[in-house]
């Protein structure tokens, strides 16, 4: 799986007439430190793409309609394993996962000699595997999903892959008194992972309004909302940040966001799985990484109801501490109890404000 450095969170409350709580979730920079030894200088361009008629449906959601003899599948395993360099033994695990996601479980009592039913033809699996090994395409894009919290989230190229650290955001929402019946906004929803996870905890009056400017992200978020049957709790709206939420302004119990926060000059140094393949739109935070974070801060007081709550992720200790100081100074009459909360790597990733 992708290796990323830690990210902090910032949060807070706004105090008139009852404190609005704002929480900033600060993420670590998506660095290349853990993968530098494996990073080639430039992306390869010789790896074949999947066949033009390949099914665009995420691999794990396709029906198993491709019979493959055991001998052919075994030969594919050998070819795929031979491509794994000694410096990347984790790819053997990815190969097992790929075949597990691509295969239908054999029914009990099935003939051991019967062909295996796969969700894609072998030539497509071969092309997918080559792009993963040679081009460092994220494994999540290969199989079309990421296991996140208690969900299996569909993802595809053009949508940011949800990270384990972001699960903390959902836990923080669950700790807000009365959150079950509140209206929540998930800004820059991406795959919709946060929106779906929060929606599954809400009561009869709770709603999540999830926005994203990316058409691809909106499509994938709607797919995940439908897969988990929370259409009555989550409304996906296309648009930039607060723009699609004029009709709920001042009525939101909470705002959640995992915005782009990486400084533009740091993008070339990201590990290839991230920098070469994940959407720049979801990564690039401008010169200091603060463009979108500051925009979100500016819009909070009008979006939240009195006593509302806000949480977003940031890039690490330095960015987190700057935002805490900035919010405490500029909006001292609006937000209180601003702090940075550590993630499991002891990085200041979360900044509660009340």
GROMACS .gro file of C-alpha atoms in nm, residues 57-243:
model
  187
   57UNK     CA    1  -1.600  -0.086  -1.392
   58UNK     CA    2  -1.370  -0.126  -1.088
   59UNK     CA    3  -1.220  -0.474  -1.103
   60UNK     CA    4  -1.361  -0.593  -0.771
   61UNK     CA    5  -1.717  -0.502  -0.878
   62UNK     CA    6  -1.717  -0.684  -1.212
   63UNK     CA    7  -1.899  -1.013  -1.256
   64UNK     CA    8  -1.672  -1.321  -1.286
   65UNK     CA    9  -1.740  -1.411  -1.649
   66UNK     CA   10  -1.395  -1.502  -1.781
   67UNK     CA   11  -1.307  -1.875  -1.748
   68UNK     CA   12  -0.934  -1.937  -1.728
   69UNK     CA   13  -0.769  -2.283  -1.708
   70UNK     CA   14  -0.555  -2.354  -1.402
   71UNK     CA   15  -0.243  -2.392  -1.619
   72UNK     CA   16  -0.291  -2.047  -1.773
   73UNK     CA   17  -0.349  -1.887  -1.433
   74UNK     CA   18  -0.040  -2.057  -1.290
   75UNK     CA   19   0.166  -1.932  -1.583
   76UNK     CA   20   0.040  -1.579  -1.519
   77UNK     CA   21   0.138  -1.605  -1.152
   78UNK     CA   22   0.492  -1.706  -1.251
   79UNK     CA   23   0.528  -1.425  -1.505
   80UNK     CA   24   0.390  -1.168  -1.262
   81UNK     CA   25   0.611  -1.284  -0.975
   82UNK     CA   26   0.919  -1.273  -1.199
   83UNK     CA   27   0.863  -0.899  -1.249
   84UNK     CA   28   0.891  -0.821  -0.879
   85UNK     CA   29   1.231  -0.664  -0.800
   86UNK     CA   30   1.418  -0.781  -0.486
   87UNK     CA   31   1.384  -0.428  -0.345
   88UNK     CA   32   1.002  -0.447  -0.345
   89UNK     CA   33   0.896  -0.773  -0.177
   90UNK     CA   34   0.560  -0.617  -0.083
   91UNK     CA   35   0.458  -0.660  -0.447
   92UNK     CA   36   0.423  -1.034  -0.391
   93UNK     CA   37   0.149  -0.951  -0.143
   94UNK     CA   38  -0.012  -0.719  -0.398
   95UNK     CA   39  -0.010  -1.003  -0.651
   96UNK     CA   40  -0.200  -1.226  -0.410
   97UNK     CA   41  -0.450  -0.948  -0.347
   98UNK     CA   42  -0.490  -0.883  -0.718
   99UNK     CA   43  -0.576  -1.245  -0.787
  100UNK     CA   44  -0.809  -1.254  -0.487
  101UNK     CA   45  -1.000  -0.948  -0.610
  102UNK     CA   46  -1.005  -1.077  -0.967
  103UNK     CA   47  -1.128  -1.427  -0.881
  104UNK     CA   48  -1.470  -1.558  -0.791
  105UNK     CA   49  -1.478  -1.785  -0.485
  106UNK     CA   50  -1.495  -2.147  -0.594
  107UNK     CA   51  -1.827  -2.307  -0.492
  108UNK     CA   52  -1.808  -2.591  -0.243
  109UNK     CA   53  -1.769  -2.924  -0.412
  110UNK     CA   54  -1.641  -2.767  -0.734
  111UNK     CA   55  -1.424  -2.975  -0.964
  112UNK     CA   56  -1.059  -2.881  -0.889
  113UNK     CA   57  -0.987  -2.915  -1.260
  114UNK     CA   58  -1.261  -2.669  -1.360
  115UNK     CA   59  -1.152  -2.334  -1.505
  116UNK     CA   60  -1.121  -2.040  -1.268
  117UNK     CA   61  -1.374  -1.764  -1.319
  118UNK     CA   62  -1.206  -1.422  -1.331
  119UNK     CA   63  -1.347  -1.071  -1.336
  120UNK     CA   64  -1.118  -0.970  -1.625
  121UNK     CA   65  -0.936  -1.155  -1.904
  122UNK     CA   66  -0.576  -1.248  -1.834
  123UNK     CA   67  -0.437  -1.002  -2.089
  124UNK     CA   68  -0.603  -0.716  -1.903
  125UNK     CA   69  -0.473  -0.842  -1.567
  126UNK     CA   70  -0.127  -0.862  -1.721
  127UNK     CA   71  -0.146  -0.501  -1.842
  128UNK     CA   72  -0.273  -0.385  -1.501
  129UNK     CA   73   0.008  -0.567  -1.323
  130UNK     CA   74   0.276  -0.425  -1.552
  131UNK     CA   75   0.151  -0.071  -1.491
  132UNK     CA   76   0.163  -0.132  -1.116
  133UNK     CA   77   0.514  -0.282  -1.110
  134UNK     CA   78   0.684  -0.077  -1.381
  135UNK     CA   79   0.495   0.252  -1.372
  136UNK     CA   80   0.430   0.255  -0.995
  137UNK     CA   81   0.056   0.294  -1.054
  138UNK     CA   82  -0.113   0.269  -0.712
  139UNK     CA   83  -0.243  -0.077  -0.634
  140UNK     CA   84  -0.574   0.077  -0.530
  141UNK     CA   85  -0.626   0.199  -0.887
  142UNK     CA   86  -0.537  -0.147  -1.020
  143UNK     CA   87  -0.809  -0.327  -0.822
  144UNK     CA   88  -1.041  -0.027  -0.802
  145UNK     CA   89  -1.077  -0.007  -0.425
  146UNK     CA   90  -0.923   0.083  -0.092
  147UNK     CA   91  -1.005  -0.085   0.239
  148UNK     CA   92  -1.075   0.212   0.465
  149UNK     CA   93  -1.221   0.200   0.814
  150UNK     CA   94  -1.499  -0.063   0.786
  151UNK     CA   95  -1.560   0.017   0.418
  152UNK     CA   96  -1.435  -0.108   0.084
  153UNK     CA   97  -1.423   0.224  -0.102
  154UNK     CA   98  -1.432   0.224  -0.481
  155UNK     CA   99  -1.159   0.444  -0.634
  156UNK     CA  100  -1.026   0.509  -0.982
  157UNK     CA  101  -0.774   0.727  -1.162
  158UNK     CA  102  -0.854   1.092  -1.100
  159UNK     CA  103  -0.974   1.040  -0.742
  160UNK     CA  104  -0.754   1.075  -0.434
  161UNK     CA  105  -0.704   0.745  -0.251
  162UNK     CA  106  -0.828   0.773   0.111
  163UNK     CA  107  -0.554   0.729   0.372
  164UNK     CA  108  -0.574   0.549   0.708
  165UNK     CA  109  -0.496   0.871   0.895
  166UNK     CA  110  -0.816   1.028   0.766
  167UNK     CA  111  -1.022   0.771   0.955
  168UNK     CA  112  -0.955   0.985   1.263
  169UNK     CA  113  -1.181   1.255   1.119
  170UNK     CA  114  -1.479   1.021   1.141
  171UNK     CA  115  -1.393   0.935   1.501
  172UNK     CA  116  -1.382   1.305   1.586
  173UNK     CA  117  -1.722   1.364   1.431
  174UNK     CA  118  -1.861   1.077   1.640
  175UNK     CA  119  -1.732   1.249   1.954
  176UNK     CA  120  -1.939   1.566   1.891
  177UNK     CA  121  -2.243   1.581   2.118
  178UNK     CA  122  -2.565   1.539   1.918
  179UNK     CA  123  -2.384   1.477   1.588
  180UNK     CA  124  -2.632   1.206   1.485
  181UNK     CA  125  -2.908   1.450   1.394
  182UNK     CA  126  -2.696   1.732   1.254
  183UNK     CA  127  -2.632   1.847   0.900
  184UNK     CA  128  -2.272   1.800   0.789
  185UNK     CA  129  -2.070   1.916   0.489
  186UNK     CA  130  -1.782   1.715   0.345
  187UNK     CA  131  -1.592   1.960   0.123
  188UNK     CA  132  -1.375   1.806  -0.149
  189UNK     CA  133  -1.530   1.466  -0.086
  190UNK     CA  134  -1.320   1.277  -0.343
  191UNK     CA  135  -1.423   0.912  -0.323
  192UNK     CA  136  -1.693   1.000  -0.070
  193UNK     CA  137  -1.530   0.782   0.197
  194UNK     CA  138  -1.575   1.034   0.480
  195UNK     CA  139  -1.930   1.120   0.374
  196UNK     CA  140  -2.035   0.755   0.365
  197UNK     CA  141  -1.868   0.671   0.696
  198UNK     CA  142  -2.031   0.967   0.871
  199UNK     CA  143  -2.370   0.898   0.712
  200UNK     CA  144  -2.369   0.541   0.845
  201UNK     CA  145  -2.353   0.682   1.199
  202UNK     CA  146  -2.629   0.943   1.163
  203UNK     CA  147  -2.979   0.930   1.304
  204UNK     CA  148  -3.308   1.002   1.125
  205UNK     CA  149  -3.247   1.378   1.109
  206UNK     CA  150  -2.883   1.367   1.005
  207UNK     CA  151  -2.759   1.458   0.657
  208UNK     CA  152  -2.427   1.495   0.477
  209UNK     CA  153  -2.381   1.739   0.189
  210UNK     CA  154  -2.069   1.630  -0.002
  211UNK     CA  155  -1.914   1.862  -0.260
  212UNK     CA  156  -1.636   1.826  -0.514
  213UNK     CA  157  -1.534   2.025  -0.820
  214UNK     CA  158  -1.413   1.712  -1.003
  215UNK     CA  159  -1.663   1.533  -1.225
  216UNK     CA  160  -1.476   1.204  -1.179
  217UNK     CA  161  -1.483   1.240  -0.799
  218UNK     CA  162  -1.856   1.314  -0.804
  219UNK     CA  163  -1.919   0.998  -1.009
  220UNK     CA  164  -1.712   0.780  -0.776
  221UNK     CA  165  -1.863   0.935  -0.462
  222UNK     CA  166  -2.213   0.867  -0.593
  223UNK     CA  167  -2.114   0.507  -0.666
  224UNK     CA  168  -1.993   0.458  -0.308
  225UNK     CA  169  -2.304   0.625  -0.165
  226UNK     CA  170  -2.522   0.387  -0.368
  227UNK     CA  171  -2.316   0.080  -0.279
  228UNK     CA  172  -2.367   0.146   0.092
  229UNK     CA  173  -2.731   0.245   0.057
  230UNK     CA  174  -2.701   0.589   0.217
  231UNK     CA  175  -2.868   0.789  -0.062
  232UNK     CA  176  -3.121   0.916   0.191
  233UNK     CA  177  -2.837   1.053   0.409
  234UNK     CA  178  -2.582   1.184   0.157
  235UNK     CA  179  -2.636   1.440  -0.117
  236UNK     CA  180  -2.349   1.478  -0.363
  237UNK     CA  181  -2.318   1.825  -0.515
  238UNK     CA  182  -2.067   1.929  -0.779
  239UNK     CA  183  -1.891   2.259  -0.718
  240UNK     CA  184  -1.600   2.427  -0.543
  241UNK     CA  185  -1.592   2.413  -0.163
  242UNK     CA  186  -1.883   2.615  -0.016
  243UNK     CA  187  -2.033   2.726  -0.351
   0.00000   0.00000   0.00000
